[in-house]
Amino acid sequence: MKQSESAVPKRRINCAKSENLFLIVSGIVMGTTARLITLKVDTRQNPSFPNGCFIHIVIGFVAAALGAVAIPAILTGDFVAFTFLALAIQHFREIRTLERQSLEKLEQTEYAQRGAAYIDGISKTYEARNYYALLTSFFAVLLVKIFYTEHWFLNAAVAVFGGLLVVLLLYRFTKGKRIGDIATLREGEIRIDGSDLYVDNMFVSNLLGSERSRQLF
């Protein structure tokens, strides 16, 4: 009789550990997936080289892990998780500063300079996308905890649906305007006169003195 009574708490502890493990893993997966979805490879504003992509994926993974452990930590009464979240936010702000400084150094190598306002917007985007990962993992874990069942595939479906919904809402909320939203675009005629470049008879540049540069344009 004593053995059967002692076995009940152990089962409950094991079930609780399995549940928390599933919550954390599902949150990390969805948060990292959110960062991968928003990781655009572009030579002007986003990482284009393997190291740049790898760095941002790792940072997104860390952000997802912090968001995933928040709910289980709060449920167990461990409110130190809020301290880690505050430190993570401070770290993400430092990443924004580093990205802005890096892009400003590369500004001198650009044919058409982007300007301080554009670079500041890019650096803020880097910071915001880490919050994508953190919030996606947080709400994915929260939804799974609310609708938790004994069937793991149902829990996984809730995590995937909730995570993708959060990503969609965040993307629509933080999406800025495009050129097509404020202007009418049309194709212009490029004309080269000596070393001068014209588009629809409007002067653009006089840096086409070499034959190679003229061929490229």
CSV table of N, CA and C in Angstrom, one decimal, residues 39-153:
chain,number,residue,atom,x,y,z
A,39,LEU,N,14.3,36.4,-41.5
A,39,LEU,CA,15.7,36.6,-41.9
A,39,LEU,C,15.8,36.7,-43.4
A,40,LYS,N,15.8,37.9,-43.9
A,40,LYS,CA,15.9,38.1,-45.3
A,40,LYS,C,17.4,38.4,-45.7
A,41,VAL,N,17.8,37.8,-46.7
A,41,VAL,CA,19.2,37.9,-47.2
A,41,VAL,C,19.2,38.9,-48.3
A,42,ASP,N,19.9,40.0,-48.0
A,42,ASP,CA,19.9,41.2,-49.0
A,42,ASP,C,21.2,41.9,-48.8
A,43,THR,N,21.8,42.4,-49.8
A,43,THR,CA,23.1,43.0,-49.7
A,43,THR,C,23.1,44.4,-49.1
A,44,ARG,N,21.9,45.0,-49.0
A,44,ARG,CA,21.8,46.4,-48.6
A,44,ARG,C,21.4,46.5,-47.1
A,45,GLN,N,20.6,45.6,-46.6
A,45,GLN,CA,20.0,45.8,-45.3
A,45,GLN,C,20.0,44.6,-44.4
A,46,ASN,N,20.4,43.4,-44.9
A,46,ASN,CA,20.3,42.2,-44.1
A,46,ASN,C,21.6,41.4,-44.3
A,47,PRO,N,21.8,40.4,-43.4
A,47,PRO,CA,23.0,39.6,-43.5
A,47,PRO,C,23.1,38.9,-44.9
A,48,SER,N,24.2,39.0,-45.5
A,48,SER,CA,24.3,38.3,-46.8
A,48,SER,C,25.4,37.2,-46.8
A,49,PHE,N,26.2,37.2,-45.8
A,49,PHE,CA,27.2,36.2,-45.7
A,49,PHE,C,26.9,35.1,-44.7
A,50,PRO,N,27.4,33.9,-44.8
A,50,PRO,CA,27.1,32.8,-43.8
A,50,PRO,C,27.3,33.2,-42.4
A,51,ASN,N,28.3,33.9,-42.1
A,51,ASN,CA,28.6,34.3,-40.7
A,51,ASN,C,27.5,35.3,-40.2
A,52,GLY,N,27.1,36.2,-41.0
A,52,GLY,CA,26.0,37.1,-40.6
A,52,GLY,C,24.7,36.4,-40.4
A,53,CYS,N,24.3,35.5,-41.2
A,53,CYS,CA,23.1,34.7,-41.0
A,53,CYS,C,23.2,33.9,-39.8
A,54,PHE,N,24.3,33.2,-39.6
A,54,PHE,CA,24.5,32.4,-38.4
A,54,PHE,C,24.4,33.1,-37.1
A,55,ILE,N,25.0,34.3,-37.1
A,55,ILE,CA,24.9,35.1,-35.9
A,55,ILE,C,23.5,35.5,-35.5
A,56,HIS,N,22.7,35.9,-36.5
A,56,HIS,CA,21.3,36.3,-36.2
A,56,HIS,C,20.4,35.1,-35.9
A,57,ILE,N,20.7,33.9,-36.5
A,57,ILE,CA,20.0,32.7,-36.1
A,57,ILE,C,20.2,32.3,-34.7
A,58,VAL,N,21.5,32.4,-34.3
A,58,VAL,CA,21.8,32.1,-32.9
A,58,VAL,C,21.2,33.0,-31.9
A,59,ILE,N,21.2,34.3,-32.2
A,59,ILE,CA,20.6,35.3,-31.3
A,59,ILE,C,19.1,35.1,-31.3
A,60,GLY,N,18.5,34.7,-32.4
A,60,GLY,CA,17.1,34.4,-32.4
A,60,GLY,C,16.8,33.2,-31.6
A,61,PHE,N,17.7,32.2,-31.6
A,61,PHE,CA,17.5,31.0,-30.8
A,61,PHE,C,17.5,31.3,-29.3
A,62,VAL,N,18.5,32.2,-28.9
A,62,VAL,CA,18.6,32.6,-27.5
A,62,VAL,C,17.3,33.3,-27.1
A,63,ALA,N,16.8,34.2,-28.0
A,63,ALA,CA,15.6,35.0,-27.7
A,63,ALA,C,14.4,34.0,-27.5
A,64,ALA,N,14.3,33.0,-28.4
A,64,ALA,CA,13.2,32.1,-28.3
A,64,ALA,C,13.3,31.3,-27.0
A,65,ALA,N,14.5,30.9,-26.6
A,65,ALA,CA,14.7,30.1,-25.4
A,65,ALA,C,14.3,30.9,-24.2
A,66,LEU,N,14.6,32.2,-24.1
A,66,LEU,CA,14.2,33.1,-23.0
A,66,LEU,C,12.6,33.2,-23.0
A,67,GLY,N,12.0,33.4,-24.1
A,67,GLY,CA,10.6,33.4,-24.2
A,67,GLY,C,9.9,32.1,-23.8
A,68,ALA,N,10.5,31.0,-24.1
A,68,ALA,CA,9.9,29.7,-23.9
A,68,ALA,C,10.0,29.3,-22.4
A,69,VAL,N,11.0,29.7,-21.7
A,69,VAL,CA,11.1,29.3,-20.3
A,69,VAL,C,10.4,30.2,-19.4
A,70,ALA,N,9.9,31.3,-19.9
A,70,ALA,CA,9.2,32.3,-19.0
A,70,ALA,C,8.0,31.7,-18.3
A,71,ILE,N,7.1,31.1,-19.1
A,71,ILE,CA,5.8,30.6,-18.6
A,71,ILE,C,6.1,29.5,-17.6
A,72,PRO,N,6.9,28.4,-17.9
A,72,PRO,CA,7.2,27.4,-16.9
A,72,PRO,C,7.8,27.9,-15.6
A,73,ALA,N,8.7,28.9,-15.8
A,73,ALA,CA,9.3,29.5,-14.6
A,73,ALA,C,8.3,30.3,-13.7
A,74,ILE,N,7.4,31.0,-14.4
A,74,ILE,CA,6.4,31.7,-13.6
A,74,ILE,C,5.5,30.8,-12.9
A,75,LEU,N,5.1,29.7,-13.5
A,75,LEU,CA,4.2,28.7,-12.9
A,75,LEU,C,4.8,28.0,-11.7
A,76,THR,N,6.1,27.9,-11.7
A,76,THR,CA,6.8,27.3,-10.6
A,76,THR,C,7.2,28.3,-9.5
A,77,GLY,N,6.8,29.5,-9.7
A,77,GLY,CA,7.1,30.6,-8.7
A,77,GLY,C,8.5,31.2,-8.8
A,78,ASP,N,9.2,30.9,-9.9
A,78,ASP,CA,10.5,31.4,-10.1
A,78,ASP,C,10.4,32.7,-10.9
A,79,PHE,N,10.3,33.8,-10.3
A,79,PHE,CA,10.2,35.1,-11.0
A,79,PHE,C,11.5,35.7,-11.4
A,80,VAL,N,12.5,35.0,-11.3
A,80,VAL,CA,13.8,35.5,-11.8
A,80,VAL,C,13.8,35.5,-13.3
A,81,ALA,N,12.9,34.8,-13.9
A,81,ALA,CA,12.7,34.9,-15.4
A,81,ALA,C,12.6,36.3,-15.9
A,82,PHE,N,11.8,37.1,-15.1
A,82,PHE,CA,11.6,38.5,-15.6
A,82,PHE,C,13.0,39.3,-15.6
A,83,THR,N,13.9,38.9,-14.7
A,83,THR,CA,15.2,39.6,-14.7
A,83,THR,C,16.0,39.2,-16.0
A,84,PHE,N,15.9,37.9,-16.4
A,84,PHE,CA,16.5,37.5,-17.6
A,84,PHE,C,15.9,38.2,-18.8
A,85,LEU,N,14.6,38.3,-18.8
A,85,LEU,CA,14.0,39.0,-19.9
A,85,LEU,C,14.4,40.5,-20.0
A,86,ALA,N,14.6,41.1,-18.9
A,86,ALA,CA,15.0,42.5,-18.9
A,86,ALA,C,16.5,42.6,-19.4
A,87,LEU,N,17.3,41.6,-19.0
A,87,LEU,CA,18.7,41.6,-19.5
A,87,LEU,C,18.7,41.3,-21.0
A,88,ALA,N,17.8,40.5,-21.5
A,88,ALA,CA,17.8,40.2,-22.9
A,88,ALA,C,17.4,41.4,-23.7
A,89,ILE,N,16.4,42.2,-23.2
A,89,ILE,CA,16.0,43.4,-23.9
A,89,ILE,C,17.2,44.4,-24.0
A,90,GLN,N,17.9,44.5,-22.9
A,90,GLN,CA,19.1,45.4,-22.9
A,90,GLN,C,20.1,44.9,-23.9
A,91,HIS,N,20.3,43.6,-24.0
A,91,HIS,CA,21.3,43.0,-24.9
A,91,HIS,C,20.8,43.3,-26.4
A,92,PHE,N,19.5,43.1,-26.6
A,92,PHE,CA,19.1,43.4,-28.0
A,92,PHE,C,19.3,44.9,-28.4
A,93,ARG,N,19.1,45.8,-27.4
A,93,ARG,CA,19.4,47.2,-27.7
A,93,ARG,C,20.8,47.4,-28.1
A,94,GLU,N,21.7,46.7,-27.4
A,94,GLU,CA,23.2,46.8,-27.7
A,94,GLU,C,23.4,46.3,-29.1
A,95,ILE,N,22.7,45.2,-29.5
A,95,ILE,CA,22.9,44.6,-30.9
A,95,ILE,C,22.5,45.7,-31.9
A,96,ARG,N,21.4,46.4,-31.6
A,96,ARG,CA,21.0,47.5,-32.5
A,96,ARG,C,22.1,48.5,-32.7
A,97,THR,N,22.7,48.9,-31.6
A,97,THR,CA,23.8,49.9,-31.7
A,97,THR,C,25.0,49.4,-32.5
A,98,LEU,N,25.3,48.1,-32.3
A,98,LEU,CA,26.4,47.5,-33.0
A,98,LEU,C,26.1,47.4,-34.5
A,99,GLU,N,24.9,47.1,-34.9
A,99,GLU,CA,24.5,47.0,-36.3
A,99,GLU,C,24.5,48.4,-36.9
A,100,ARG,N,24.1,49.4,-36.2
A,100,ARG,CA,24.1,50.7,-36.8
A,100,ARG,C,25.5,51.2,-37.0
A,101,GLN,N,26.4,50.9,-36.1
A,101,GLN,CA,27.8,51.3,-36.2
A,101,GLN,C,28.5,50.6,-37.4
A,102,SER,N,28.1,49.3,-37.5
A,102,SER,CA,28.7,48.5,-38.6
A,102,SER,C,28.2,49.0,-40.0
A,103,LEU,N,26.9,49.3,-40.1
A,103,LEU,CA,26.4,49.8,-41.4
A,103,LEU,C,26.9,51.2,-41.7
A,104,GLU,N,27.1,52.0,-40.7
A,104,GLU,CA,27.7,53.4,-40.9
A,104,GLU,C,29.1,53.3,-41.5
A,105,LYS,N,29.9,52.3,-41.0
A,105,LYS,CA,31.2,52.1,-41.5
A,105,LYS,C,31.2,51.6,-43.0
A,106,LEU,N,30.2,50.8,-43.3
A,106,LEU,CA,30.1,50.3,-44.7
A,106,LEU,C,29.5,51.4,-45.6
A,107,GLU,N,29.0,52.5,-45.1
A,107,GLU,CA,28.3,53.5,-45.9
A,107,GLU,C,29.2,54.1,-46.9
A,108,GLN,N,30.5,54.2,-46.6
A,108,GLN,CA,31.4,54.8,-47.5
A,108,GLN,C,31.7,54.0,-48.7
A,109,THR,N,31.4,52.7,-48.7
A,109,THR,CA,31.6,51.8,-49.8
A,109,THR,C,30.5,51.7,-50.7
A,110,GLU,N,29.3,52.4,-50.4
A,110,GLU,CA,28.1,52.3,-51.2
A,110,GLU,C,28.2,53.3,-52.4
A,111,TYR,N,27.7,52.9,-53.5
A,111,TYR,CA,27.6,53.8,-54.6
A,111,TYR,C,26.6,54.9,-54.4
A,112,ALA,N,25.4,54.5,-53.9
A,112,ALA,CA,24.4,55.4,-53.5
A,112,ALA,C,24.2,55.3,-52.0
A,113,GLN,N,24.6,56.3,-51.2
A,113,GLN,CA,24.6,56.2,-49.8
A,113,GLN,C,23.1,56.3,-49.3
A,114,ARG,N,22.9,55.5,-48.2
A,114,ARG,CA,21.5,55.4,-47.7
A,114,ARG,C,21.1,56.4,-46.8
A,115,GLY,N,22.0,57.0,-46.0
A,115,GLY,CA,21.7,58.0,-45.1
A,115,GLY,C,21.5,57.5,-43.7
A,116,ALA,N,21.6,58.4,-42.7
A,116,ALA,CA,21.5,58.1,-41.3
A,116,ALA,C,20.1,57.5,-40.9
A,117,ALA,N,19.0,58.1,-41.5
A,117,ALA,CA,17.7,57.7,-41.1
A,117,ALA,C,17.4,56.3,-41.6
A,118,TYR,N,17.9,56.0,-42.8
A,118,TYR,CA,17.6,54.6,-43.3
A,118,TYR,C,18.4,53.6,-42.5
A,119,ILE,N,19.7,53.9,-42.2
A,119,ILE,CA,20.5,53.0,-41.4
A,119,ILE,C,19.9,52.8,-40.0
A,120,ASP,N,19.4,53.8,-39.4
A,120,ASP,CA,18.8,53.7,-38.1
A,120,ASP,C,17.5,52.8,-38.2
A,121,GLY,N,16.8,52.9,-39.3
A,121,GLY,CA,15.6,52.0,-39.4
A,121,GLY,C,16.0,50.6,-39.6
A,122,ILE,N,17.1,50.3,-40.3
A,122,ILE,CA,17.6,49.0,-40.4
A,122,ILE,C,18.0,48.4,-39.1
A,123,SER,N,18.8,49.1,-38.3
A,123,SER,CA,19.2,48.7,-37.0
A,123,SER,C,18.0,48.4,-36.1
A,124,LYS,N,17.0,49.2,-36.1
A,124,LYS,CA,15.8,49.0,-35.3
A,124,LYS,C,15.1,47.7,-35.8
A,125,THR,N,15.2,47.4,-37.1
A,125,THR,CA,14.6,46.2,-37.6
A,125,THR,C,15.3,45.0,-37.0
A,126,TYR,N,16.6,45.0,-37.0
A,126,TYR,CA,17.4,43.9,-36.4
A,126,TYR,C,16.9,43.7,-34.9
A,127,GLU,N,16.7,44.7,-34.2
A,127,GLU,CA,16.3,44.6,-32.8
A,127,GLU,C,14.9,44.0,-32.7
A,128,ALA,N,14.0,44.5,-33.5
A,128,ALA,CA,12.6,44.1,-33.5
A,128,ALA,C,12.5,42.6,-33.8
A,129,ARG,N,13.3,42.1,-34.8
A,129,ARG,CA,13.1,40.7,-35.2
A,129,ARG,C,13.5,39.7,-34.1
A,130,ASN,N,14.4,40.2,-33.1
A,130,ASN,CA,14.7,39.3,-32.0
A,130,ASN,C,13.5,39.3,-31.0
A,131,TYR,N,12.7,40.4,-31.0
A,131,TYR,CA,11.5,40.4,-30.2
A,131,TYR,C,10.4,39.5,-30.9
A,132,TYR,N,10.5,39.4,-32.2
A,132,TYR,CA,9.6,38.4,-32.9
A,132,TYR,C,9.8,37.0,-32.3
A,133,ALA,N,11.1,36.6,-32.2
A,133,ALA,CA,11.4,35.3,-31.7
A,133,ALA,C,10.9,35.1,-30.2
A,134,LEU,N,11.2,36.1,-29.4
A,134,LEU,CA,10.9,36.1,-28.0
A,134,LEU,C,9.4,36.0,-27.8
A,135,LEU,N,8.6,36.9,-28.4
A,135,LEU,CA,7.2,36.9,-28.2
A,135,LEU,C,6.5,35.7,-28.9
A,136,THR,N,7.0,35.2,-30.0
A,136,THR,CA,6.4,34.1,-30.6
A,136,THR,C,6.5,32.8,-29.7
A,137,SER,N,7.7,32.6,-29.2
A,137,SER,CA,7.9,31.5,-28.3
A,137,SER,C,7.1,31.6,-27.0
A,138,PHE,N,7.0,32.9,-26.5
A,138,PHE,CA,6.2,33.1,-25.3
A,138,PHE,C,4.7,32.8,-25.4
A,139,PHE,N,4.1,33.3,-26.5
A,139,PHE,CA,2.7,33.1,-26.7
A,139,PHE,C,2.4,31.7,-27.2
A,140,ALA,N,3.4,31.0,-27.9
A,140,ALA,CA,3.2,29.6,-28.3
A,140,ALA,C,3.1,28.7,-27.1
A,141,VAL,N,4.0,29.0,-26.1
A,141,VAL,CA,4.0,28.2,-24.9
A,141,VAL,C,2.8,28.5,-24.1
A,142,LEU,N,2.3,29.7,-24.0
A,142,LEU,CA,1.1,30.1,-23.3
A,142,LEU,C,-0.1,29.4,-23.8
A,143,LEU,N,-0.2,29.4,-25.2
A,143,LEU,CA,-1.4,28.7,-25.8
A,143,LEU,C,-1.4,27.2,-25.5
A,144,VAL,N,-0.2,26.6,-25.7
A,144,VAL,CA,-0.1,25.2,-25.4
A,144,VAL,C,-0.5,24.9,-24.0
A,145,LYS,N,0.0,25.7,-23.0
A,145,LYS,CA,-0.3,25.5,-21.6
A,145,LYS,C,-1.8,25.6,-21.4
A,146,ILE,N,-2.5,26.6,-22.0
A,146,ILE,CA,-3.9,26.7,-21.8
A,146,ILE,C,-4.7,25.6,-22.4
A,147,PHE,N,-4.3,25.1,-23.6
A,147,PHE,CA,-5.1,24.1,-24.2
A,147,PHE,C,-4.4,22.7,-24.2
A,148,TYR,N,-3.6,22.5,-23.1
A,148,TYR,CA,-2.8,21.3,-23.1
A,148,TYR,C,-3.6,20.0,-22.9
A,149,THR,N,-3.3,19.0,-23.7
A,149,THR,CA,-4.0,17.7,-23.7
A,149,THR,C,-3.0,16.6,-23.5
A,150,GLU,N,-3.5,15.4,-23.4
A,150,GLU,CA,-2.6,14.2,-23.3
A,150,GLU,C,-2.1,13.8,-24.7
A,151,HIS,N,-2.6,14.4,-25.8
A,151,HIS,CA,-2.1,14.0,-27.1
A,151,HIS,C,-1.1,15.0,-27.6
A,152,TRP,N,0.1,14.6,-27.8
A,152,TRP,CA,1.2,15.5,-28.1
A,152,TRP,C,1.0,16.1,-29.5
A,153,PHE,N,0.4,15.4,-30.4
A,153,PHE,CA,0.2,16.0,-31.8
A,153,PHE,C,-0.8,17.2,-31.7
